[in-house]
PDB file of C-alpha atoms in Angstrom:
ATOM      1  CA  MET A   1      12.639 -30.845   4.974  1.00 42.00           C
ATOM      2  CA  PRO A   2      14.674 -27.680   4.656  1.00 42.00           C
ATOM      3  CA  GLU A   3      11.393 -25.646   1.946  1.00 42.00           C
ATOM      4  CA  LYS A   4       9.559 -26.511   5.413  1.00 41.00           C
ATOM      5  CA  SER A   5      11.423 -25.007   7.655  1.00 38.00           C
ATOM      6  CA  SER A   6      12.192 -21.955   5.581  1.00 37.00           C
ATOM      7  CA  PHE A   7       7.784 -21.993   5.774  1.00 34.00           C
ATOM      8  CA  ALA A   8       7.966 -23.196   9.344  1.00 37.00           C
ATOM      9  CA  THR A   9       9.737 -19.825  10.125  1.00 37.00           C
ATOM     10  CA  ASP A  10       6.819 -17.767   8.980  1.00 37.00           C
ATOM     11  CA  LEU A  11       4.212 -18.599  10.811  1.00 33.00           C
ATOM     12  CA  PRO A  12       4.132 -16.366  13.710  1.00 36.00           C
ATOM     13  CA  ALA A  13       3.803 -13.231  11.021  1.00 36.00           C
ATOM     14  CA  LEU A  14       0.493 -15.838  10.087  1.00 33.00           C
ATOM     15  CA  ARG A  15      -0.963 -15.940  13.009  1.00 31.00           C
ATOM     16  CA  ILE A  16      -0.259 -12.089  13.137  1.00 32.00           C
ATOM     17  CA  SER A  17      -2.101 -11.786  10.194  1.00 32.00           C
ATOM     18  CA  THR A  18      -5.084 -13.704  10.635  1.00 30.00           C
ATOM     19  CA  ILE A  19      -5.841 -10.912  13.913  1.00 32.00           C
ATOM     20  CA  VAL A  20      -4.186  -8.217  12.080  1.00 36.00           C
ATOM     21  CA  ARG A  21      -6.564  -7.521   8.924  1.00 37.00           C
ATOM     22  CA  PRO A  22      -6.088  -5.295   6.424  1.00 38.00           C
ATOM     23  CA  LYS A  23      -9.762  -2.634   7.566  1.00 40.00           C
ATOM     24  CA  THR A  24      -7.300  -2.687  11.449  1.00 40.00           C
ATOM     25  CA  LEU A  25      -4.082  -2.375  10.062  1.00 47.00           C
ATOM     26  CA  ASN A  26      -4.160   1.129   8.193  1.00 47.00           C
ATOM     27  CA  ASN A  27      -1.148   3.475   8.867  1.00 50.00           C
ATOM     28  CA  LEU A  28       2.533   3.125   9.979  1.00 53.00           C
ATOM     29  CA  SER A  29       1.905   4.212  14.087  1.00 50.00           C
ATOM     30  CA  ASP A  30       0.473   0.365  13.589  1.00 52.00           C
ATOM     31  CA  PHE A  31       2.633  -0.497  11.850  1.00 49.00           C
ATOM     32  CA  ASP A  32       5.404   0.186  13.982  1.00 51.00           C
ATOM     33  CA  ASN A  33       2.911  -1.082  16.752  1.00 52.00           C
ATOM     34  CA  MET A  34       3.418  -4.061  15.054  1.00 50.00           C
ATOM     35  CA  ARG A  35       6.855  -4.698  14.470  1.00 49.00           C
ATOM     36  CA  SER A  36       7.633  -3.757  18.509  1.00 46.00           C
ATOM     37  CA  ASN A  37       5.077  -6.929  19.426  1.00 45.00           C
ATOM     38  CA  ALA A  38       6.047  -9.039  16.540  1.00 43.00           C
ATOM     39  CA  ASN A  39       9.973  -8.195  17.764  1.00 41.00           C
ATOM     40  CA  LEU A  40       8.748  -9.469  21.996  1.00 37.00           C
ATOM     41  CA  GLY A  41       7.884 -12.357  20.444  1.00 36.00           C
ATOM     42  CA  VAL A  42       3.312 -11.417  20.584  1.00 32.00           C
ATOM     43  CA  LYS A  43       0.681 -13.110  19.544  1.00 32.00           C
ATOM     44  CA  GLU A  44      -1.936 -10.890  19.759  1.00 31.00           C
ATOM     45  CA  LEU A  45      -2.257  -7.963  18.705  1.00 29.00           C
ATOM     46  CA  ARG A  46      -4.162  -4.581  19.976  1.00 30.00           C
ATOM     47  CA  LEU A  47      -4.645  -1.300  17.345  1.00 30.00           C
ATOM     48  CA  PRO A  48      -7.378   0.717  16.663  1.00 31.00           C
ATOM     49  CA  SER A  49     -10.180  -0.506  14.400  1.00 31.00           C
ATOM     50  CA  ALA A  50     -11.141   2.436  12.686  1.00 31.00           C
ATOM     51  CA  ASN A  51     -10.654   2.623   9.410  1.00 35.00           C
ATOM     52  CA  ARG A  52      -9.518   5.551   8.993  1.00 35.00           C
ATOM     53  CA  ALA A  53     -10.090   8.371   5.324  1.00 33.00           C
ATOM     54  CA  GLY A  54      -8.681  11.543   5.608  1.00 32.00           C
ATOM     55  CA  PRO A  55      -5.943  13.603   7.953  1.00 31.00           C
ATOM     56  CA  GLN A  56      -5.124  12.066  11.266  1.00 35.00           C
ATOM     57  CA  SER A  57      -4.603  14.439  14.589  1.00 31.00           C
ATOM     58  CA  GLY A  58      -2.503  12.664  17.774  1.00 31.00           C
ATOM     59  CA  ARG A  59       0.550  10.377  17.654  1.00 33.00           C
ATOM     60  CA  GLY A  60       1.179   9.874  13.626  1.00 39.00           C
ATOM     61  CA  GLY A  61       0.171  12.889  12.741  1.00 44.00           C
ATOM     62  CA  LEU A  62      -0.677  12.789   8.455  1.00 47.00           C
ATOM     63  CA  MET A  63       2.323   9.895   8.960  1.00 55.00           C
ATOM     64  CA  GLU A  64      -1.038   8.457   9.395  1.00 68.00           C
ATOM     65  CA  ASN A  65      -2.279   8.455   6.029  1.00 88.00           C
ATOM     66  CA  TRP A  66      -0.363   5.278   5.140  1.00 95.00           C
ATOM     67  CA  PHE A  67      -3.098   2.675   4.210  1.00 96.00           C
ATOM     68  CA  GLU A  68      -2.071  -1.150   4.448  1.00 97.00           C
ATOM     69  CA  MET A  69      -2.355  -1.892   0.141  1.00 98.00           C
ATOM     70  CA  TYR A  70      -1.594  -4.963  -0.180  1.00 98.00           C
ATOM     71  CA  ARG A  71      -0.458  -8.507   1.301  1.00 98.00           C
ATOM     72  CA  THR A  72       1.192 -11.962  -0.241  1.00 98.00           C
ATOM     73  CA  ILE A  73       4.088 -14.331  -0.228  1.00 99.00           C
ATOM     74  CA  VAL A  74       6.822 -14.408  -1.930  1.00 99.00           C
ATOM     75  CA  MET A  75       7.640 -17.995  -4.214  1.00 99.00           C
ATOM     76  CA  PRO A  76      10.231 -20.276  -5.655  1.00 99.00           C
ATOM     77  CA  ALA A  77       8.419 -18.775  -9.033  1.00 99.00           C
ATOM     78  CA  HIS A  78       8.962 -15.172  -8.720  1.00 99.00           C
ATOM     79  CA  CYS A  79      12.485 -15.902  -7.870  1.00 99.00           C
ATOM     80  CA  ASP A  80      15.255 -15.866 -10.043  1.00 98.00           C
ATOM     81  CA  HIS A  81      19.035 -17.089 -10.489  1.00 97.00           C
ATOM     82  CA  TYR A  82      19.975 -13.898  -8.264  1.00 98.00           C
ATOM     83  CA  GLY A  83      17.310 -16.603  -5.570  1.00 98.00           C
ATOM     84  CA  HIS A  84      16.188 -13.065  -4.718  1.00 98.00           C
ATOM     85  CA  MET A  85      12.118 -11.672  -5.723  1.00 99.00           C
ATOM     86  CA  ASN A  86      12.806 -10.624  -9.313  1.00 98.00           C
ATOM     87  CA  VAL A  87      12.230  -7.131 -10.575  1.00 98.00           C
ATOM     88  CA  ARG A  88       9.513  -8.080 -12.548  1.00 98.00           C
ATOM     89  CA  HIS A  89       7.397  -9.570  -9.832  1.00 99.00           C
ATOM     90  CA  TYR A  90       7.704  -6.816  -7.840  1.00 99.00           C
ATOM     91  CA  ALA A  91       5.999  -4.226 -10.500  1.00 98.00           C
ATOM     92  CA  ALA A  92       3.132  -6.598 -10.138  1.00 98.00           C
ATOM     93  CA  PHE A  93       2.956  -6.608  -6.610  1.00 99.00           C
ATOM     94  CA  PHE A  94       2.740  -3.007  -6.819  1.00 99.00           C
ATOM     95  CA  ASP A  95       0.754  -3.053  -9.505  1.00 98.00           C
ATOM     96  CA  ASP A  96      -2.070  -5.073  -7.623  1.00 98.00           C
ATOM     97  CA  ALA A  97      -1.369  -2.505  -4.691  1.00 98.00           C
ATOM     98  CA  GLY A  98      -2.273   0.565  -7.377  1.00 98.00           C
ATOM     99  CA  TRP A  99      -5.442  -0.374  -7.661  1.00 97.00           C
ATOM    100  CA  GLN A 100      -6.993  -0.154  -4.016  1.00 97.00           C
ATOM    101  CA  MET A 101      -5.273   2.932  -3.562  1.00 98.00           C
ATOM    102  CA  LEU A 102      -8.749   5.107  -5.134  1.00 97.00           C
ATOM    103  CA  ALA A 103     -10.536   2.575  -2.156  1.00 96.00           C
ATOM    104  CA  ARG A 104      -9.023   4.201   0.507  1.00 95.00           C
ATOM    105  CA  ALA A 105      -9.447   7.091   0.107  1.00 96.00           C
ATOM    106  CA  GLY A 106     -13.525   5.990  -0.355  1.00 97.00           C
ATOM    107  CA  VAL A 107     -13.527   6.712  -3.908  1.00 97.00           C
ATOM    108  CA  SER A 108     -15.223   3.649  -5.267  1.00 96.00           C
ATOM    109  CA  LEU A 109     -14.227   2.752  -8.603  1.00 96.00           C
ATOM    110  CA  THR A 110     -17.836   1.562 -10.071  1.00 97.00           C
ATOM    111  CA  ASP A 111     -18.867   5.102  -9.648  1.00 96.00           C
ATOM    112  CA  LEU A 112     -15.975   6.435 -11.433  1.00 97.00           C
ATOM    113  CA  ARG A 113     -16.065   3.986 -14.856  1.00 97.00           C
ATOM    114  CA  GLY A 114     -20.394   5.109 -14.203  1.00 98.00           C
ATOM    115  CA  ARG A 115     -19.572   8.506 -14.266  1.00 98.00           C
ATOM    116  CA  GLY A 116     -17.170   7.381 -17.904  1.00 98.00           C
ATOM    117  CA  LEU A 117     -14.189   8.151 -15.851  1.00 98.00           C
ATOM    118  CA  GLY A 118     -11.438   6.000 -15.367  1.00 98.00           C
ATOM    119  CA  SER A 119      -7.075   6.313 -13.688  1.00 97.00           C
ATOM    120  CA  VAL A 120      -4.395   5.508 -15.772  1.00 98.00           C
ATOM    121  CA  VAL A 121      -0.816   4.873 -14.937  1.00 98.00           C
ATOM    122  CA  ALA A 122       0.825   8.087 -16.228  1.00 98.00           C
ATOM    123  CA  THR A 123       5.035   7.697 -14.566  1.00 98.00           C
ATOM    124  CA  LEU A 124       6.395   5.572 -12.089  1.00 98.00           C
ATOM    125  CA  THR A 125       9.685   4.474 -10.886  1.00 99.00           C
ATOM    126  CA  ILE A 126      10.311   1.424  -7.947  1.00 99.00           C
ATOM    127  CA  ASP A 127      13.263   2.103  -6.181  1.00 99.00           C
ATOM    128  CA  PHE A 128      14.573  -1.815  -4.216  1.00 98.00           C
ATOM    129  CA  HIS A 129      15.943  -1.806  -1.137  1.00 98.00           C
ATOM    130  CA  HIS A 130      16.547  -4.862   0.268  1.00 98.00           C
ATOM    131  CA  GLU A 131      16.035  -7.974  -1.708  1.00 98.00           C
ATOM    132  CA  ILE A 132      13.006 -10.604  -0.422  1.00 99.00           C
ATOM    133  CA  LYS A 133      13.114 -14.596  -1.012  1.00 99.00           C
ATOM    134  CA  ALA A 134      10.912 -16.970  -1.719  1.00 99.00           C
ATOM    135  CA  GLY A 135       9.044 -18.468   1.560  1.00 98.00           C
ATOM    136  CA  GLN A 136       8.966 -14.376   3.574  1.00 99.00           C
ATOM    137  CA  LEU A 137       5.749 -13.138   3.889  1.00 99.00           C
ATOM    138  CA  ALA A 138       5.514  -8.861   1.942  1.00 99.00           C
ATOM    139  CA  LEU A 139       3.407  -6.894   3.205  1.00 98.00           C
ATOM    140  CA  ILE A 140       2.551  -3.913   0.886  1.00 99.00           C
ATOM    141  CA  MET A 141       2.003  -0.009   2.879  1.00 98.00           C
ATOM    142  CA  GLY A 142       0.715   2.902   0.227  1.00 98.00           C
ATOM    143  CA  ALA A 143      -0.358   7.465   0.260  1.00 97.00           C
ATOM    144  CA  PHE A 144      -0.923  10.041  -0.836  1.00 98.00           C
ATOM    145  CA  THR A 145       1.679  12.106  -2.167  1.00 97.00           C
ATOM    146  CA  ARG A 146       0.237  15.209  -4.361  1.00 97.00           C
ATOM    147  CA  VAL A 147      -3.624  16.171  -5.842  1.00 98.00           C
ATOM    148  CA  GLY A 148      -3.526  17.777  -8.863  1.00 98.00           C
ATOM    149  CA  LYS A 149      -6.074  19.378 -11.609  1.00 98.00           C
ATOM    150  CA  LYS A 150      -6.936  16.174 -13.679  1.00 98.00           C
ATOM    151  CA  SER A 151      -3.779  14.003 -11.327  1.00 98.00           C
ATOM    152  CA  PHE A 152      -2.421  12.837  -8.564  1.00 98.00           C
ATOM    153  CA  ALA A 153       0.709  11.251  -6.839  1.00 98.00           C
ATOM    154  CA  TYR A 154       1.351   8.514  -4.331  1.00 98.00           C
ATOM    155  CA  ASP A 155       4.057   5.875  -3.410  1.00 98.00           C
ATOM    156  CA  LEU A 156       3.355   2.422  -1.924  1.00 99.00           C
ATOM    157  CA  LYS A 157       6.173   0.632  -0.033  1.00 98.00           C
ATOM    158  CA  LEU A 158       6.751  -3.397   0.153  1.00 99.00           C
ATOM    159  CA  TYR A 159       8.883  -4.291   3.253  1.00 98.00           C
ATOM    160  CA  GLU A 160       9.402  -8.147   4.337  1.00 99.00           C
ATOM    161  CA  VAL A 161       6.864  -8.999   6.617  1.00 98.00           C
ATOM    162  CA  ASP A 162       8.321 -10.735  10.045  1.00 98.00           C
ATOM    163  CA  SER A 163      11.150  -8.637  10.358  1.00 98.00           C
ATOM    164  CA  MET A 164       9.366  -5.648   9.104  1.00 97.00           C
ATOM    165  CA  THR A 165      12.886  -4.159   6.063  1.00 98.00           C
ATOM    166  CA  HIS A 166      11.554  -1.832   3.505  1.00 98.00           C
ATOM    167  CA  CYS A 167      12.419  -3.872   1.056  1.00 99.00           C
ATOM    168  CA  ALA A 168      10.655  -1.173  -2.056  1.00 99.00           C
ATOM    169  CA  THR A 169       9.858   1.988  -2.880  1.00 99.00           C
ATOM    170  CA  GLN A 170       6.909   2.622  -5.822  1.00 99.00           C
ATOM    171  CA  LYS A 171       6.620   6.018  -6.544  1.00 99.00           C
ATOM    172  CA  THR A 172       2.987   6.390  -9.538  1.00 99.00           C
ATOM    173  CA  VAL A 173       1.359   9.126 -10.837  1.00 99.00           C
ATOM    174  CA  GLU A 174      -2.348   9.154 -12.591  1.00 99.00           C
ATOM    175  CA  VAL A 175      -4.679  10.700 -14.570  1.00 99.00           C
ATOM    176  CA  CYS A 176      -8.074  10.496 -14.328  1.00 98.00           C
ATOM    177  CA  PHE A 177      -9.215   9.621 -17.519  1.00 98.00           C
ATOM    178  CA  ASP A 178     -12.310  10.069 -20.157  1.00 98.00           C
ATOM    179  CA  LEU A 179     -12.539   6.437 -21.268  1.00 98.00           C
ATOM    180  CA  ALA A 180     -14.542   7.609 -24.410  1.00 98.00           C
ATOM    181  CA  LYS A 181     -12.266  11.567 -25.341  1.00 98.00           C
ATOM    182  CA  ARG A 182      -9.824   8.745 -24.590  1.00 98.00           C
ATOM    183  CA  ALA A 183      -8.113  11.960 -23.106  1.00 98.00           C
ATOM    184  CA  SER A 184      -7.263  12.808 -19.966  1.00 98.00           C
ATOM    185  CA  VAL A 185      -9.794  15.820 -17.788  1.00 98.00           C
ATOM    186  CA  PRO A 186      -9.899  17.240 -14.632  1.00 99.00           C
ATOM    187  CA  LEU A 187     -11.362  15.854 -11.808  1.00 98.00           C
ATOM    188  CA  PRO A 188     -14.209  15.996 -10.327  1.00 98.00           C
ATOM    189  CA  ASP A 189     -14.016  18.053  -7.419  1.00 98.00           C
ATOM    190  CA  ASP A 190     -15.684  15.677  -5.127  1.00 98.00           C
ATOM    191  CA  ILE A 191     -13.621  13.022  -5.458  1.00 98.00           C
ATOM    192  CA  ARG A 192     -10.180  15.463  -5.947  1.00 98.00           C
ATOM    193  CA  ASP A 193     -11.227  16.648  -2.378  1.00 97.00           C
ATOM    194  CA  LYS A 194     -11.874  12.544  -1.354  1.00 97.00           C
ATOM    195  CA  LEU A 195      -7.722  12.540  -2.639  1.00 97.00           C
ATOM    196  CA  ALA A 196      -6.327  16.208  -0.777  1.00 96.00           C
ATOM    197  CA  GLY A 197      -8.276  14.533   2.578  1.00 94.00           C
ATOM    198  CA  CYS A 198      -6.062  12.030   3.343  1.00 94.00           C
ATOM    199  CA  SER A 199      -2.507  12.696   1.870  1.00 94.00           C
ATOM    200  CA  THR A 200       0.565  13.181   3.321  1.00 91.00           C
ATOM    201  CA  ASP A 201       1.073  16.870   1.542  1.00 82.00           C
ATOM    202  CA  GLU A 202       0.794  19.356   4.634  1.00 64.00           C
ATOM    203  CA  SER A 203      -0.723  21.447   1.859  1.00 61.00           C
ATOM    204  CA  HIS A 204      -3.810  19.582   2.002  1.00 54.00           C
ATOM    205  CA  ALA A 205      -4.446  18.818   5.374  1.00 46.00           C
ATOM    206  CA  GLY A 206      -6.685  21.423   5.996  1.00 41.00           C
ATOM    207  CA  LEU A 207      -8.830  20.140   3.276  1.00 38.00           C
TER     208      LEU A 207
END
């Protein structure tokens, strides 16, 4: 039963994911801790419980503004004739993760729509670093990298969970969008402040 054997190798990671919930694994410091403990075969991780949304002091510095955005598993249907996940599904996984970015900064999509606003993608690029295959678990981490007058940028990084291999990176720029005028508009000051407050851009670190 090769297929069951393949999925059985993911069971330790599945146990970890039941303990390390999205609201507790929030930054790359936690992420490195998880990788170290996973390599030692530890099944339970002691991670900070704070749901960070802003510049953090201490060991991680601005790197602590990387948040867990999305978890999934690569299914056989995601893979092509080369035996690894096809590029179209990287885009879909990143898109699912991208919808969570504003919420991570404390910006409610309901509130945004209530103001007659939305955010739309202006540009994105995906770089592929390493293949990922059926039966492997995927984790996407995200961070805001720049906040402008009308737009904001963020990076998303996809990892294979068991080895923490960095498989792909998406760089995205989104624009604040007036739903009635169908045109770009400046970010409201309070929203811009929230985004700047958790950006990895050092020029925003004091905001």
